[in-house]
Tab-separated table of C-alpha atoms in Angstrom:
chain	number	residue	atom	x	y	z
D	156	MET	CA	20.236	3.261	20.282
D	157	THR	CA	20.287	6.359	18.112
D	158	ASP	CA	17.403	8.810	18.071
D	159	LEU	CA	16.256	7.499	14.676
D	160	ALA	CA	16.313	3.919	15.914
D	161	GLN	CA	14.331	4.933	19.010
D	162	HIS	CA	11.699	6.650	16.850
D	163	LEU	CA	11.535	3.642	14.546
D	164	ALA	CA	11.163	1.300	17.510
D	165	ALA	CA	8.347	3.429	18.930
D	166	LEU	CA	6.464	4.263	15.735
D	167	GLY	CA	7.574	1.430	13.459
D	168	PRO	CA	4.753	-1.007	14.283
D	169	PHE	CA	2.116	1.657	13.573
D	170	ALA	CA	3.812	2.649	10.318
D	171	ILE	CA	4.084	-1.003	9.275
D	172	ALA	CA	0.409	-1.643	10.080
D	173	LEU	CA	-0.654	1.464	8.157
D	174	GLY	CA	1.665	0.621	5.271
D	175	ALA	CA	0.377	-2.949	5.127
D	176	ALA	CA	-3.193	-1.642	5.112
D	177	VAL	CA	-2.709	0.996	2.442
D	178	GLU	CA	0.224	0.004	0.273
D	179	GLY	CA	1.190	-3.545	1.058
D	180	GLN	CA	4.445	-5.390	0.637
D	181	THR	CA	6.961	-2.547	0.673
D	182	ALA	CA	6.166	-1.468	4.231
D	183	VAL	CA	6.213	-5.072	5.422
D	184	ILE	CA	9.561	-5.785	3.750
D	185	ALA	CA	10.917	-2.606	5.362
D	186	GLY	CA	9.671	-3.982	8.677
D	187	GLY	CA	11.641	-7.164	8.005
D	188	VAL	CA	14.736	-5.057	7.390
D	189	MET	CA	14.139	-3.288	10.736
D	190	ALA	CA	13.811	-6.678	12.412
D	191	ARG	CA	17.117	-7.748	10.842
D	192	GLN	CA	18.721	-4.562	12.208
D	193	GLU	CA	17.265	-5.478	15.650
D	194	ILE	CA	15.260	-2.261	15.806
D	195	LEU	CA	11.999	-4.212	16.117
D	196	SER	CA	11.158	-7.752	17.084
D	197	PRO	CA	10.257	-9.962	14.095
D	198	ALA	CA	7.113	-11.071	15.953
D	199	VAL	CA	6.008	-7.449	16.423
D	200	VAL	CA	6.591	-6.728	12.731
D	201	VAL	CA	4.587	-9.795	11.633
D	202	LEU	CA	1.771	-8.943	14.058
D	203	ALA	CA	1.620	-5.296	12.930
D	204	ALA	CA	1.617	-6.264	9.242
D	205	ALA	CA	-1.006	-8.968	9.745
D	206	LEU	CA	-3.270	-6.613	11.703
D	207	GLY	CA	-2.966	-3.809	9.141
D	208	SER	CA	-3.647	-6.100	6.203
D	209	GLY	CA	-6.301	-8.215	7.927
D	210	ILE	CA	-8.317	-5.271	9.245
D	211	VAL	CA	-8.436	-3.367	5.956
D	212	ASP	CA	-9.358	-6.507	4.021
D	213	TYR	CA	-12.110	-7.327	6.511
D	214	LEU	CA	-13.450	-3.768	6.175
D	215	LEU	CA	-13.428	-4.106	2.373
D	216	PHE	CA	-15.283	-7.411	2.733
D	217	VAL	CA	-17.910	-5.750	4.946
D	218	LEU	CA	-18.257	-2.888	2.462
D	219	GLY	CA	-18.789	-5.373	-0.360
D	220	ARG	CA	-21.301	-7.314	1.710
D	221	SER	CA	-23.199	-4.301	3.072
D	222	PHE	CA	-23.171	-2.041	0.032
D	223	ARG	CA	-23.213	-4.472	-2.867
D	224	HIS	CA	-26.027	-2.568	-4.566
D	225	THR	CA	-24.438	0.884	-4.314
D	226	ARG	CA	-22.786	2.771	-7.133
D	227	TRP	CA	-19.343	2.553	-5.454
D	228	VAL	CA	-19.333	-1.259	-5.295
D	229	LYS	CA	-20.894	-1.547	-8.759
D	230	ARG	CA	-18.118	0.689	-10.130
D	231	ALA	CA	-15.486	-1.566	-8.534
D	232	ALA	CA	-17.349	-4.605	-9.883
D	233	ALA	CA	-17.071	-3.230	-13.417
D	234	LYS	CA	-13.273	-3.658	-13.372
D	235	PRO	CA	-11.765	-6.772	-15.025
D	236	ALA	CA	-9.962	-7.824	-11.815
D	237	PHE	CA	-13.321	-8.022	-10.048
D	238	ASP	CA	-14.740	-10.453	-12.612
D	239	LYS	CA	-11.622	-12.612	-12.357
D	240	ALA	CA	-11.977	-12.609	-8.595
D	241	LEU	CA	-15.631	-13.689	-8.710
D	242	VAL	CA	-14.830	-16.606	-11.023
D	243	LEU	CA	-12.039	-17.765	-8.714
D	244	ILE	CA	-14.223	-17.348	-5.606
D	245	GLU	CA	-16.979	-19.503	-7.056
D	246	ARG	CA	-14.525	-22.290	-7.944
D	247	TYR	CA	-12.091	-22.134	-5.025
D	248	PRO	CA	-13.441	-19.958	-2.186
D	249	THR	CA	-10.956	-21.116	0.472
D	250	GLY	CA	-7.966	-21.035	-1.861
D	251	PHE	CA	-8.917	-17.605	-3.144
D	252	ILE	CA	-9.247	-16.080	0.319
D	253	LEU	CA	-5.910	-17.562	1.372
D	254	SER	CA	-4.113	-16.326	-1.739
D	255	PHE	CA	-5.623	-13.091	-3.095
D	256	ARG	CA	-3.042	-10.974	-1.230
D	257	PHE	CA	-0.336	-12.647	-3.283
D	258	ILE	CA	-2.049	-12.109	-6.673
D	259	TYR	CA	-1.242	-8.818	-8.351
D	260	GLY	CA	-4.334	-6.752	-9.090
D	261	LEU	CA	-6.601	-8.504	-6.592
D	262	ARG	CA	-5.405	-6.856	-3.384
D	263	ALA	CA	-8.361	-4.438	-3.111
D	264	ALA	CA	-10.801	-6.142	-5.462
D	265	GLY	CA	-10.436	-9.508	-3.734
D	266	PRO	CA	-12.118	-8.790	-0.395
D	267	LEU	CA	-14.806	-6.675	-2.069
D	268	ALA	CA	-15.569	-9.547	-4.435
D	269	VAL	CA	-15.719	-12.033	-1.557
D	270	GLY	CA	-18.142	-9.647	0.170
D	271	VAL	CA	-20.408	-9.706	-2.879
D	272	SER	CA	-20.199	-13.508	-3.087
D	273	SER	CA	-22.050	-16.075	-0.981
D	274	VAL	CA	-19.039	-16.842	1.291
D	275	SER	CA	-20.127	-16.539	4.926
D	276	THR	CA	-18.768	-13.763	7.122
D	277	ARG	CA	-17.441	-16.286	9.644
D	278	LYS	CA	-15.562	-18.250	6.996
D	279	PHE	CA	-14.035	-15.090	5.558
D	280	ALA	CA	-13.012	-13.780	8.997
D	281	ILE	CA	-11.195	-17.010	9.916
D	282	LEU	CA	-9.492	-17.455	6.548
D	283	ASN	CA	-8.662	-13.734	6.356
D	284	ALA	CA	-6.855	-13.893	9.714
D	285	ILE	CA	-4.872	-16.962	8.623
D	286	ALA	CA	-4.024	-15.430	5.240
D	287	ALA	CA	-2.971	-12.096	6.761
D	288	GLY	CA	-0.592	-13.924	9.099
D	289	LEU	CA	0.887	-16.004	6.271
D	290	TRP	CA	1.271	-12.977	4.009
D	291	ALA	CA	2.905	-10.926	6.757
D	292	GLY	CA	5.266	-13.769	7.637
D	293	VAL	CA	6.391	-14.248	4.034
D	294	PHE	CA	7.162	-10.579	3.378
D	295	VAL	CA	8.771	-9.965	6.764
D	296	ALA	CA	10.965	-13.008	6.106
D	297	LEU	CA	11.942	-11.570	2.708
D	298	GLY	CA	12.912	-8.268	4.314
D	299	TYR	CA	14.782	-10.092	7.058
D	300	ALA	CA	16.638	-12.365	4.641
D	301	PHE	CA	17.607	-9.610	2.223
D	302	GLY	CA	18.090	-6.916	4.874
D	303	PRO	CA	21.864	-6.566	4.434
D	304	ALA	CA	21.523	-6.130	0.663
D	305	VAL	CA	18.713	-3.593	1.114
D	306	MET	CA	20.704	-1.651	3.706
D	307	ALA	CA	23.790	-1.585	1.462
D	308	LEU	CA	21.661	-0.291	-1.407
D	309	LEU	CA	20.052	2.394	0.789
D	310	HIS	CA	23.439	3.415	2.181
D	311	GLY	CA	24.773	3.788	-1.345
D	312	MET	CA	21.750	5.814	-2.417
D	313	PHE	CA	21.746	8.092	0.636
D	314	ALA	CA	25.481	8.736	0.385
D	315	HIS	CA	24.675	10.793	-2.717
D	316	ALA	CA	21.209	11.916	-1.646
D	317	ALA	CA	22.160	15.304	-0.190
D	318	PRO	CA	23.857	16.672	-3.337
D	319	ILE	CA	21.121	15.238	-5.549
D	320	ALA	CA	18.377	16.699	-3.326
D	321	ALA	CA	20.110	20.084	-3.366
D	322	ALA	CA	20.366	19.985	-7.161
D	323	VAL	CA	16.709	19.003	-7.531
D	324	ALA	CA	15.659	21.755	-5.120
D	325	ALA	CA	17.710	24.308	-7.081
D	326	VAL	CA	16.157	23.215	-10.379
D	327	VAL	CA	12.650	23.391	-8.888
D	328	VAL	CA	13.232	26.862	-7.424
D	329	ILE	CA	14.817	28.225	-10.617
D	330	GLY	CA	12.116	26.622	-12.746
D	331	GLY	CA	9.391	28.000	-10.487
D	332	LEU	CA	10.845	31.493	-10.612
D	333	ALA	CA	11.227	31.309	-14.388
D	334	TYR	CA	7.623	30.128	-14.755
D	335	TRP	CA	6.388	32.868	-12.424
D	336	ARG	CA	8.317	35.511	-14.379
D	337	TRP	CA	7.025	34.087	-17.661
D	338	ARG	CA	3.440	34.286	-16.386
D	339	ILE	CA	3.951	37.910	-15.369
D	340	TRP	CA	5.599	38.714	-18.703
D	341	THR	CA	2.871	37.025	-20.778
D	342	GLY	CA	0.195	38.638	-18.613
D	343	GLN	CA	1.671	42.094	-19.256
D	344	GLU	CA	1.901	41.381	-22.971
D	345	ARG	CA	-1.815	40.611	-23.055
D	346	LEU	CA	-2.674	43.846	-21.243
D	347	GLN	CA	-0.885	45.999	-23.822
D	348	PRO	CA	-2.802	46.926	-27.020
């Protein structure tokens, strides 16, 4: 195993869990690609993604439940996605909890809205765990299935990355120096009568 693969094997599950908690699908799909490359076990990737997603969504639920009368939750409740979530929760509480991860725009608003609703904590905890596992499994499977195509795309992109990065760095440095010189020049112009 190369050094990079060893680092990915050691830190990958933590990065996938954090990515699933903060960002979502992209980190989990990347985990599926790592599983396809045999850097990580598919079961470890699914578990890490499910834990990251499930824990953050449970914490958002608890925040919605515990602080429903605070300005922070009321500000979140003022967004259109929150109203949509509440309507869906009232009609289909189980279906909503099992599916909000898959509905664009409801990833963060969903658990907060469930916390504000009358759904019990126990019901949410059980359904949240099931939904996190399903969600993780689906996106890991996508990464696993399309891993070769993703790797070919990344290889093609990184083959030209060094010259592009050098060009971007040169433009940034030259632009920064030009801006700095311009600021000095315009500052001196203002000081003269």
